[in-house]
XYZ file of C-alpha atoms in Angstrom:
297
model
C 117.500 6.455 -70.373
C 118.745 2.883 -70.482
C 122.181 1.692 -71.553
C 120.574 -1.114 -73.550
C 118.729 1.393 -75.705
C 121.952 3.274 -76.400
C 123.740 0.033 -77.265
C 120.936 -0.922 -79.655
C 121.124 2.536 -81.206
C 124.699 1.824 -82.283
C 124.205 -1.804 -83.311
C 120.662 -2.643 -84.454
C 119.104 -2.212 -87.887
C 122.237 -1.017 -89.641
C 122.496 -1.195 -93.415
C 125.018 -3.915 -94.349
C 125.782 -2.288 -97.704
C 128.822 -0.046 -97.299
C 128.983 3.042 -99.522
C 131.912 4.891 -97.986
C 130.207 8.258 -98.223
C 131.488 11.320 -96.361
C 129.854 14.621 -95.410
C 131.328 17.891 -94.179
C 130.384 20.757 -91.882
C 132.296 23.964 -92.496
C 132.014 26.936 -90.147
C 133.170 30.343 -91.368
C 133.478 33.696 -89.615
C 132.328 36.640 -91.737
C 133.722 40.127 -91.257
C 133.502 43.584 -92.797
C 136.508 44.999 -94.689
C 137.632 46.768 -91.487
C 137.854 43.405 -89.676
C 134.777 43.767 -87.471
C 132.420 40.779 -87.184
C 129.239 41.195 -89.202
C 126.032 42.184 -87.434
C 122.930 40.049 -87.076
C 121.231 42.287 -89.661
C 124.015 41.535 -92.124
C 123.891 37.768 -91.608
C 120.104 37.884 -92.017
C 120.519 39.780 -95.276
C 122.932 37.068 -96.460
C 120.305 34.431 -95.676
C 117.641 36.399 -97.589
C 119.886 36.639 -100.646
C 120.414 32.876 -100.466
C 116.635 32.366 -100.367
C 116.391 34.321 -103.613
C 119.133 32.066 -104.992
C 117.150 28.857 -104.475
C 117.705 28.066 -100.803
C 114.562 27.569 -98.719
C 113.872 28.499 -95.117
C 113.442 25.423 -92.903
C 113.719 27.012 -89.457
C 112.893 30.362 -87.898
C 113.806 31.727 -84.462
C 111.175 34.366 -83.872
C 111.568 36.767 -86.782
C 115.086 35.513 -87.606
C 115.898 32.994 -90.296
C 117.802 30.247 -88.465
C 118.379 27.565 -91.102
C 118.264 27.140 -94.871
C 118.320 24.033 -97.066
C 119.082 23.225 -100.693
C 119.727 19.891 -102.418
C 120.413 18.095 -99.134
C 122.725 20.806 -97.762
C 122.068 23.169 -94.845
C 123.206 26.677 -93.963
C 122.764 27.767 -90.354
C 124.250 29.731 -87.475
C 126.895 28.139 -85.256
C 126.428 30.022 -81.968
C 127.844 33.312 -83.273
C 125.976 35.865 -85.375
C 129.068 36.013 -87.629
C 129.730 32.260 -87.721
C 127.807 30.565 -90.522
C 127.939 26.818 -91.072
C 127.520 24.936 -94.331
C 126.618 21.266 -93.837
C 126.852 19.186 -96.999
C 124.911 16.029 -97.789
C 126.994 12.828 -97.721
C 128.753 12.102 -100.983
C 131.253 9.792 -102.605
C 134.735 10.920 -101.479
C 135.737 11.639 -105.078
C 132.844 14.085 -105.406
C 132.819 15.650 -101.951
C 135.176 18.555 -102.539
C 133.211 19.613 -105.603
C 130.056 19.513 -103.487
C 131.752 21.610 -100.798
C 132.946 24.198 -103.322
C 129.488 24.537 -104.862
C 127.699 25.316 -101.606
C 130.511 27.471 -100.213
C 130.446 29.535 -103.405
C 126.750 30.240 -102.846
C 127.537 31.537 -99.366
C 130.595 33.579 -100.372
C 128.742 35.286 -103.237
C 125.756 36.147 -101.047
C 128.074 37.530 -98.356
C 130.026 39.634 -100.849
C 126.789 41.343 -101.886
C 126.495 42.440 -98.240
C 130.102 43.702 -98.070
C 130.962 40.697 -95.879
C 133.957 38.453 -96.396
C 135.204 35.158 -94.953
C 137.813 35.256 -92.221
C 139.929 32.181 -92.857
C 140.964 31.740 -89.241
C 139.738 29.478 -86.430
C 139.339 32.246 -83.823
C 137.875 35.710 -84.249
C 139.532 38.231 -81.944
C 136.889 40.526 -80.470
C 135.450 41.589 -77.135
C 131.945 41.820 -78.601
C 129.130 39.537 -77.484
C 128.550 37.430 -80.607
C 126.125 34.866 -79.218
C 123.008 33.961 -81.132
C 120.820 31.112 -79.909
C 119.103 29.540 -82.925
C 117.763 26.286 -81.477
C 116.535 24.506 -78.343
C 119.878 22.826 -77.690
C 121.763 26.113 -77.635
C 119.127 27.724 -75.403
C 119.582 24.928 -72.859
C 123.343 25.375 -72.944
C 123.121 29.114 -72.427
C 121.189 28.654 -69.190
C 123.373 25.762 -68.075
C 126.814 27.178 -68.917
C 126.468 30.928 -68.533
C 126.800 33.667 -71.148
C 130.563 34.203 -70.835
C 131.346 30.492 -70.958
C 129.190 29.701 -73.982
C 130.412 32.911 -75.566
C 133.861 31.331 -75.861
C 132.471 28.853 -78.377
C 130.813 31.598 -80.438
C 134.271 32.881 -81.408
C 135.697 29.660 -82.851
C 135.155 28.009 -86.217
C 136.006 24.472 -87.232
C 135.685 21.950 -90.024
C 134.138 18.564 -89.381
C 133.942 15.435 -91.503
C 131.441 12.641 -90.897
C 132.069 9.321 -92.592
C 130.273 6.012 -92.780
C 131.686 2.892 -91.166
C 131.065 -0.761 -91.987
C 129.504 -1.392 -88.589
C 130.283 -1.425 -84.854
C 133.592 -3.316 -84.949
C 134.896 -1.232 -87.830
C 133.770 1.938 -86.047
C 135.698 1.106 -82.880
C 138.782 0.187 -84.905
C 138.640 3.499 -86.778
C 137.996 5.568 -83.642
C 141.214 4.238 -82.184
C 143.113 4.622 -85.436
C 142.061 8.259 -85.639
C 143.128 8.848 -82.047
C 146.520 7.283 -82.737
C 146.985 9.487 -85.809
C 145.629 12.783 -84.514
C 149.101 14.328 -84.791
C 148.843 13.835 -88.549
C 146.061 16.412 -88.580
C 147.655 18.702 -86.013
C 151.026 18.841 -87.770
C 149.526 20.441 -90.875
C 146.701 22.289 -89.130
C 147.302 23.077 -85.436
C 144.076 23.009 -83.428
C 143.998 26.565 -82.136
C 140.706 26.086 -80.269
C 142.024 23.468 -77.842
C 142.644 25.917 -74.993
C 139.232 27.531 -75.455
C 137.464 24.176 -75.255
C 139.358 23.278 -72.091
C 138.513 26.677 -70.589
C 134.857 26.199 -71.520
C 134.680 22.798 -69.815
C 136.499 24.053 -66.718
C 134.652 27.364 -66.344
C 131.111 26.303 -67.219
C 128.646 26.692 -64.374
C 127.427 23.186 -65.244
C 130.401 21.477 -63.599
C 131.222 19.096 -66.457
C 133.692 16.278 -65.985
C 137.011 17.059 -67.722
C 136.729 13.977 -69.949
C 133.507 15.239 -71.541
C 135.932 16.760 -74.058
C 139.019 15.104 -75.524
C 140.020 11.709 -76.864
C 138.606 8.353 -75.807
C 139.994 4.965 -76.867
C 137.158 2.439 -76.418
C 137.818 -1.281 -76.626
C 134.353 -2.203 -77.922
C 130.901 -0.783 -78.549
C 129.934 -1.943 -75.082
C 132.884 -0.066 -73.605
C 132.007 3.011 -75.691
C 128.500 2.963 -74.219
C 129.954 2.662 -70.705
C 132.210 5.659 -71.319
C 129.306 7.697 -72.671
C 126.900 6.851 -69.884
C 129.378 7.925 -67.225
C 128.390 11.462 -68.264
C 125.254 13.278 -67.169
C 122.435 14.160 -69.544
C 121.317 17.753 -70.092
C 117.585 18.029 -69.330
C 115.800 21.358 -68.909
C 119.137 23.139 -68.533
C 120.285 20.807 -65.755
C 122.685 17.867 -65.582
C 120.958 14.612 -64.658
C 122.769 11.265 -64.098
C 122.314 9.042 -67.145
C 120.467 6.288 -65.274
C 117.980 8.827 -63.912
C 117.384 10.654 -67.193
C 114.009 10.134 -68.801
C 114.872 11.995 -71.979
C 114.728 9.746 -75.042
C 116.575 12.082 -77.401
C 119.723 10.024 -77.874
C 121.094 12.258 -80.618
C 120.871 15.324 -78.374
C 122.826 13.470 -75.696
C 125.521 12.348 -78.135
C 125.986 15.937 -79.329
C 126.640 17.037 -75.751
C 129.710 14.840 -75.232
C 132.425 16.653 -77.140
C 134.989 13.994 -77.924
C 137.391 14.702 -80.778
C 136.142 11.620 -82.603
C 132.680 10.320 -81.786
C 129.990 7.985 -83.088
C 126.769 9.245 -84.639
C 123.964 7.461 -86.412
C 122.219 8.805 -89.493
C 119.236 6.702 -90.530
C 120.666 3.181 -90.828
C 124.330 4.250 -91.073
C 126.800 4.182 -88.176
C 129.193 7.071 -88.686
C 132.191 8.760 -87.104
C 132.551 12.504 -86.691
C 136.035 13.982 -86.964
C 135.576 17.219 -85.034
C 138.798 19.002 -84.159
C 139.965 20.596 -87.397
C 140.664 24.320 -87.373
C 138.949 26.430 -90.020
C 141.521 27.992 -92.272
C 141.381 28.602 -96.022
C 139.563 26.236 -98.349
C 142.826 24.687 -99.485
C 143.401 23.492 -95.918
C 140.001 21.761 -95.996
C 141.238 19.684 -98.923
C 144.500 18.928 -97.096
C 142.606 17.810 -93.980
C 140.271 15.724 -96.122
C 143.187 13.949 -97.802
C 144.783 13.326 -94.400
C 141.534 11.758 -93.227
C 141.333 9.482 -96.256
C 144.928 8.341 -95.752
C 144.074 7.275 -92.188
C 140.735 5.536 -92.690
C 141.485 3.761 -95.982
């Protein structure tokens, strides 16, 4: 993979018309009334109920339903059999929370029919093996990291917002502004998963560099690319130096560098992901969303 291609990915062919849209990804643990995490059979039954409610199957993993879609939204597993993610389509900020509530209601109602209920907490306390590997990326990580190490991440749930920027310069400015104001999020919603992420990075059999997770403060898009390409690329469950990597899947590489705030591209939009928000009740999602708006506007 070449640095020039990564630089172009962040800078070329971007839409100059700024909409200001924001999307959300909300992970939720589901448990039985006695507090135990739901089984794979239960989560599959939830997915089947959603299919009968207008969601369609877009991905299977063997005989298991792995991902659903409806009106631009997705419902899928996030590493744990009990951890179900709702990813909304991007929307105007004034409409986003209504969009979130609509899709979350679908999930909650389907779960209730299976005697399953949301656990509004970022970490589920259990010694059970919760791992489920729904896609190629997760399968590569399982072999690379080890079962115990990746299992740490199957027990945490987060909320993530992804918002459009006006372009490369604006994106770098906002990345740094978010880093400077991270305490604004933490003060109202402490990030309980921090220690588990650090343990994952340190204990993984892959031998990741410590700065593959955390906060980066780039000075420019060029500097951001330099920081990214200092990290190895995951290919066939192995770490390969960036300059030696032949893989052309840029998005897969970007998803494997777990900075708190990171750049992503969706079609012709350069976006920022805000990743380290603990999953608590739905009211906290609104609080975190308002905190985000106060920082980026």
